[in-house]
Amino acid sequence: MINLVLFGPPGSGKGTQAEKLEEAFDLFHISTGDLLRTEIKNETPLGKKAKSYVEEGKLLPDELIVDMMDHTIQNHQDKEGFIFDGFPRTIAQAEALDQLLKKHQETVTEVLQLKVSEKELISRLLKRGETSGREDDQDEETIKKRIKEYEEKTAPVADYYKKDGKLVTVDGEGTVDEIFERLKGEIDKASV
Ligand code: AMP
């Protein structure tokens, strides 16, 4: 199996690229943000807990996310692997992911980090907010809060994978197709 983590700040293009990679490599795409938005829309117990965190651009407590991921990984064992988008976002989540995959005799294959300047991130997110219907994309303060959460809690996760030699950094600026080709090139290199 190939288990990829797409890593990068909000607006770095993880979702867009994950959709393309999902198809190209027959992976199951798991976006924790999308899962949470569905839970919130359906007003499930998890959705009710998640709502204020997502609206304020803050990370949810690790236990809630890890529990949700445990079920999702368990229920999708029929593909060539997973592509994780928006997870792990803390060191504790990265450790938990190792344990969750271990239950299925699997490991993280590669972590692809998308590098995009902060100016470009804010402009992409505000633009997406015009059509996505996501309130957290419409307010510059919330966007900045999300980027701050990323820098404080998520960026250190890169070192966790760097130690294992699993981290690859890719230029996340350019056209969607250019970035896709860069990612695909790295995955092909890792899979030979
Ligand atoms: P995203 O769609 O990935 O930008 O996620 C939207 C929001 O969902 C984030 O701002 C967080 O509030 C929440 N969220 C998504 N993934 C995680 C995660 N792995 N850990 C904690 N909170 C998360």
mmCIF file with all atom_site columns, N, CA, C and O and ligand atoms in Angstrom, residues 10 32-34 36-37 53-54 57-60 65 86-89 93 134 136 146, ligand 1:
data_model
loop_
_atom_site.group_PDB
_atom_site.id
_atom_site.type_symbol
_atom_site.label_atom_id
_atom_site.label_alt_id
_atom_site.label_comp_id
_atom_site.label_asym_id
_atom_site.label_entity_id
_atom_site.label_seq_id
_atom_site.pdbx_PDB_ins_code
_atom_site.Cartn_x
_atom_site.Cartn_y
_atom_site.Cartn_z
_atom_site.occupancy
_atom_site.B_iso_or_equiv
_atom_site.pdbx_formal_charge
_atom_site.auth_seq_id
_atom_site.auth_comp_id
_atom_site.auth_asym_id
_atom_site.auth_atom_id
_atom_site.pdbx_PDB_model_num
ATOM   1   N N   . PRO A 1 10  ? -3.041  25.995 5.608  1.00 0.00 ? 10  PRO A N   1
ATOM   2   C CA  . PRO A 1 10  ? -4.329  26.168 4.929  1.00 0.00 ? 10  PRO A CA  1
ATOM   3   C C   . PRO A 1 10  ? -4.105  26.983 3.650  1.00 0.00 ? 10  PRO A C   1
ATOM   4   O O   . PRO A 1 10  ? -3.374  27.967 3.678  1.00 0.00 ? 10  PRO A O   1
ATOM   5   N N   . THR A 1 32  ? -9.699  15.524 6.858  1.00 0.00 ? 32  THR A N   1
ATOM   6   C CA  . THR A 1 32  ? -10.359 15.674 8.164  1.00 0.00 ? 32  THR A CA  1
ATOM   7   C C   . THR A 1 32  ? -11.290 16.895 8.153  1.00 0.00 ? 32  THR A C   1
ATOM   8   O O   . THR A 1 32  ? -12.352 16.867 8.758  1.00 0.00 ? 32  THR A O   1
ATOM   9   N N   . GLY A 1 33  ? -10.880 17.954 7.441  1.00 0.00 ? 33  GLY A N   1
ATOM   10  C CA  . GLY A 1 33  ? -11.734 19.150 7.367  1.00 0.00 ? 33  GLY A CA  1
ATOM   11  C C   . GLY A 1 33  ? -13.076 18.816 6.719  1.00 0.00 ? 33  GLY A C   1
ATOM   12  O O   . GLY A 1 33  ? -14.137 19.190 7.227  1.00 0.00 ? 33  GLY A O   1
ATOM   13  N N   . ASP A 1 34  ? -13.047 18.066 5.599  1.00 0.00 ? 34  ASP A N   1
ATOM   14  C CA  . ASP A 1 34  ? -14.301 17.693 4.916  1.00 0.00 ? 34  ASP A CA  1
ATOM   15  C C   . ASP A 1 34  ? -15.157 16.802 5.823  1.00 0.00 ? 34  ASP A C   1
ATOM   16  O O   . ASP A 1 34  ? -16.380 16.974 5.895  1.00 0.00 ? 34  ASP A O   1
ATOM   17  N N   . LEU A 1 36  ? -15.216 16.738 9.031  1.00 0.00 ? 36  LEU A N   1
ATOM   18  C CA  . LEU A 1 36  ? -15.797 17.545 10.116 1.00 0.00 ? 36  LEU A CA  1
ATOM   19  C C   . LEU A 1 36  ? -16.940 18.426 9.610  1.00 0.00 ? 36  LEU A C   1
ATOM   20  O O   . LEU A 1 36  ? -17.964 18.563 10.283 1.00 0.00 ? 36  LEU A O   1
ATOM   21  N N   . ARG A 1 37  ? -16.763 18.988 8.417  1.00 0.00 ? 37  ARG A N   1
ATOM   22  C CA  . ARG A 1 37  ? -17.847 19.830 7.880  1.00 0.00 ? 37  ARG A CA  1
ATOM   23  C C   . ARG A 1 37  ? -19.111 19.002 7.656  1.00 0.00 ? 37  ARG A C   1
ATOM   24  O O   . ARG A 1 37  ? -20.225 19.486 7.877  1.00 0.00 ? 37  ARG A O   1
ATOM   25  N N   . TYR A 1 53  ? -14.863 25.164 17.198 1.00 0.00 ? 53  TYR A N   1
ATOM   26  C CA  . TYR A 1 53  ? -13.434 25.128 16.851 1.00 0.00 ? 53  TYR A CA  1
ATOM   27  C C   . TYR A 1 53  ? -13.233 25.503 15.385 1.00 0.00 ? 53  TYR A C   1
ATOM   28  O O   . TYR A 1 53  ? -12.377 26.325 15.053 1.00 0.00 ? 53  TYR A O   1
ATOM   29  N N   . VAL A 1 54  ? -14.025 24.864 14.520 1.00 0.00 ? 54  VAL A N   1
ATOM   30  C CA  . VAL A 1 54  ? -13.857 25.096 13.078 1.00 0.00 ? 54  VAL A CA  1
ATOM   31  C C   . VAL A 1 54  ? -14.176 26.565 12.749 1.00 0.00 ? 54  VAL A C   1
ATOM   32  O O   . VAL A 1 54  ? -13.432 27.225 12.020 1.00 0.00 ? 54  VAL A O   1
ATOM   33  N N   . GLY A 1 57  ? -11.363 28.758 13.706 1.00 0.00 ? 57  GLY A N   1
ATOM   34  C CA  . GLY A 1 57  ? -10.056 28.459 13.093 1.00 0.00 ? 57  GLY A CA  1
ATOM   35  C C   . GLY A 1 57  ? -9.090  27.801 14.050 1.00 0.00 ? 57  GLY A C   1
ATOM   36  O O   . GLY A 1 57  ? -7.876  27.876 13.867 1.00 0.00 ? 57  GLY A O   1
ATOM   37  N N   . LYS A 1 58  ? -9.639  27.140 15.083 1.00 0.00 ? 58  LYS A N   1
ATOM   38  C CA  . LYS A 1 58  ? -8.763  26.474 16.062 1.00 0.00 ? 58  LYS A CA  1
ATOM   39  C C   . LYS A 1 58  ? -8.763  24.960 15.836 1.00 0.00 ? 58  LYS A C   1
ATOM   40  O O   . LYS A 1 58  ? -9.764  24.385 15.385 1.00 0.00 ? 58  LYS A O   1
ATOM   41  N N   . LEU A 1 59  ? -7.675  24.310 16.210 1.00 0.00 ? 59  LEU A N   1
ATOM   42  C CA  . LEU A 1 59  ? -7.619  22.849 16.068 1.00 0.00 ? 59  LEU A CA  1
ATOM   43  C C   . LEU A 1 59  ? -8.506  22.177 17.109 1.00 0.00 ? 59  LEU A C   1
ATOM   44  O O   . LEU A 1 59  ? -8.551  22.599 18.265 1.00 0.00 ? 59  LEU A O   1
ATOM   45  N N   . LEU A 1 60  ? -9.163  21.090 16.708 1.00 0.00 ? 60  LEU A N   1
ATOM   46  C CA  . LEU A 1 60  ? -9.945  20.286 17.663 1.00 0.00 ? 60  LEU A CA  1
ATOM   47  C C   . LEU A 1 60  ? -9.002  19.486 18.561 1.00 0.00 ? 60  LEU A C   1
ATOM   48  O O   . LEU A 1 60  ? -7.882  19.201 18.160 1.00 0.00 ? 60  LEU A O   1
ATOM   49  N N   . ILE A 1 65  ? -10.221 13.806 16.899 1.00 0.00 ? 65  ILE A N   1
ATOM   50  C CA  . ILE A 1 65  ? -9.755  13.577 15.526 1.00 0.00 ? 65  ILE A CA  1
ATOM   51  C C   . ILE A 1 65  ? -9.266  12.133 15.365 1.00 0.00 ? 65  ILE A C   1
ATOM   52  O O   . ILE A 1 65  ? -9.579  11.453 14.387 1.00 0.00 ? 65  ILE A O   1
ATOM   53  N N   . GLY A 1 86  ? -4.793  17.213 5.719  1.00 0.00 ? 86  GLY A N   1
ATOM   54  C CA  . GLY A 1 86  ? -5.209  17.942 6.929  1.00 0.00 ? 86  GLY A CA  1
ATOM   55  C C   . GLY A 1 86  ? -5.019  17.124 8.191  1.00 0.00 ? 86  GLY A C   1
ATOM   56  O O   . GLY A 1 86  ? -5.531  17.491 9.254  1.00 0.00 ? 86  GLY A O   1
ATOM   57  N N   . PHE A 1 87  ? -4.315  16.047 8.104  1.00 0.00 ? 87  PHE A N   1
ATOM   58  C CA  . PHE A 1 87  ? -4.025  15.161 9.231  1.00 0.00 ? 87  PHE A CA  1
ATOM   59  C C   . PHE A 1 87  ? -2.721  14.440 8.937  1.00 0.00 ? 87  PHE A C   1
ATOM   60  O O   . PHE A 1 87  ? -2.553  13.978 7.803  1.00 0.00 ? 87  PHE A O   1
ATOM   61  N N   . PRO A 1 88  ? -1.799  14.297 9.857  1.00 0.00 ? 88  PRO A N   1
ATOM   62  C CA  . PRO A 1 88  ? -1.831  14.793 11.231 1.00 0.00 ? 88  PRO A CA  1
ATOM   63  C C   . PRO A 1 88  ? -1.477  16.285 11.326 1.00 0.00 ? 88  PRO A C   1
ATOM   64  O O   . PRO A 1 88  ? -0.704  16.795 10.519 1.00 0.00 ? 88  PRO A O   1
ATOM   65  N N   . ARG A 1 89  ? -2.054  16.945 12.311 1.00 0.00 ? 89  ARG A N   1
ATOM   66  C CA  . ARG A 1 89  ? -1.805  18.377 12.496 1.00 0.00 ? 89  ARG A CA  1
ATOM   67  C C   . ARG A 1 89  ? -1.092  18.679 13.810 1.00 0.00 ? 89  ARG A C   1
ATOM   68  O O   . ARG A 1 89  ? -0.846  19.850 14.099 1.00 0.00 ? 89  ARG A O   1
ATOM   69  N N   . GLN A 1 93  ? -0.984  13.637 17.012 1.00 0.00 ? 93  GLN A N   1
ATOM   70  C CA  . GLN A 1 93  ? -1.737  13.001 15.916 1.00 0.00 ? 93  GLN A CA  1
ATOM   71  C C   . GLN A 1 93  ? -0.804  12.168 15.029 1.00 0.00 ? 93  GLN A C   1
ATOM   72  O O   . GLN A 1 93  ? -1.186  11.106 14.537 1.00 0.00 ? 93  GLN A O   1
ATOM   73  N N   . ARG A 1 134 ? -17.479 28.518 2.816  1.00 0.00 ? 134 ARG A N   1
ATOM   74  C CA  . ARG A 1 134 ? -16.822 28.298 4.110  1.00 0.00 ? 134 ARG A CA  1
ATOM   75  C C   . ARG A 1 134 ? -16.598 29.622 4.814  1.00 0.00 ? 134 ARG A C   1
ATOM   76  O O   . ARG A 1 134 ? -15.853 30.466 4.323  1.00 0.00 ? 134 ARG A O   1
ATOM   77  N N   . ASP A 1 136 ? -14.925 30.133 7.425  1.00 0.00 ? 136 ASP A N   1
ATOM   78  C CA  . ASP A 1 136 ? -13.539 30.300 7.892  1.00 0.00 ? 136 ASP A CA  1
ATOM   79  C C   . ASP A 1 136 ? -12.609 30.764 6.769  1.00 0.00 ? 136 ASP A C   1
ATOM   80  O O   . ASP A 1 136 ? -11.452 31.097 7.024  1.00 0.00 ? 136 ASP A O   1
ATOM   81  N N   . ARG A 1 146 ? -5.874  30.550 11.617 1.00 0.00 ? 146 ARG A N   1
ATOM   82  C CA  . ARG A 1 146 ? -5.592  29.200 11.122 1.00 0.00 ? 146 ARG A CA  1
ATOM   83  C C   . ARG A 1 146 ? -4.108  29.052 10.754 1.00 0.00 ? 146 ARG A C   1
ATOM   84  O O   . ARG A 1 146 ? -3.498  28.023 11.017 1.00 0.00 ? 146 ARG A O   1
HETATM 85  P P1  . AMP B 2 .   ? -9.306  22.208 6.754  1.00 0.00 ? 1   AMP B P1  1
HETATM 86  O O1  . AMP B 2 .   ? -10.465 21.961 5.859  1.00 0.00 ? 1   AMP B O1  1
HETATM 87  O O2  . AMP B 2 .   ? -8.254  21.148 6.684  1.00 0.00 ? 1   AMP B O2  1
HETATM 88  O O3  . AMP B 2 .   ? -8.719  23.599 6.559  1.00 0.00 ? 1   AMP B O3  1
HETATM 89  O O4  . AMP B 2 .   ? -9.864  22.152 8.251  1.00 0.00 ? 1   AMP B O4  1
HETATM 90  C C1  . AMP B 2 .   ? -10.862 23.054 8.697  1.00 0.00 ? 1   AMP B C1  1
HETATM 91  C C2  . AMP B 2 .   ? -10.895 23.083 10.209 1.00 0.00 ? 1   AMP B C2  1
HETATM 92  O O5  . AMP B 2 .   ? -11.208 21.781 10.729 1.00 0.00 ? 1   AMP B O5  1
HETATM 93  C C3  . AMP B 2 .   ? -9.591  23.462 10.900 1.00 0.00 ? 1   AMP B C3  1
HETATM 94  O O6  . AMP B 2 .   ? -9.411  24.882 10.963 1.00 0.00 ? 1   AMP B O6  1
HETATM 95  C C4  . AMP B 2 .   ? -9.788  22.839 12.288 1.00 0.00 ? 1   AMP B C4  1
HETATM 96  O O7  . AMP B 2 .   ? -10.688 23.599 13.071 1.00 0.00 ? 1   AMP B O7  1
HETATM 97  C C5  . AMP B 2 .   ? -10.496 21.528 11.944 1.00 0.00 ? 1   AMP B C5  1
HETATM 98  N N1  . AMP B 2 .   ? -9.539  20.419 11.681 1.00 0.00 ? 1   AMP B N1  1
HETATM 99  C C6  . AMP B 2 .   ? -9.340  19.776 10.493 1.00 0.00 ? 1   AMP B C6  1
HETATM 100 N N2  . AMP B 2 .   ? -8.412  18.814 10.599 1.00 0.00 ? 1   AMP B N2  1
HETATM 101 C C7  . AMP B 2 .   ? -7.994  18.825 11.889 1.00 0.00 ? 1   AMP B C7  1
HETATM 102 C C8  . AMP B 2 .   ? -7.030  18.072 12.616 1.00 0.00 ? 1   AMP B C8  1
HETATM 103 N N3  . AMP B 2 .   ? -6.290  17.116 12.027 1.00 0.00 ? 1   AMP B N3  1
HETATM 104 N N4  . AMP B 2 .   ? -6.860  18.370 13.936 1.00 0.00 ? 1   AMP B N4  1
HETATM 105 C C9  . AMP B 2 .   ? -7.589  19.320 14.542 1.00 0.00 ? 1   AMP B C9  1
HETATM 106 N N5  . AMP B 2 .   ? -8.505  20.079 13.916 1.00 0.00 ? 1   AMP B N5  1
HETATM 107 C C10 . AMP B 2 .   ? -8.722  19.851 12.586 1.00 0.00 ? 1   AMP B C10 1
#
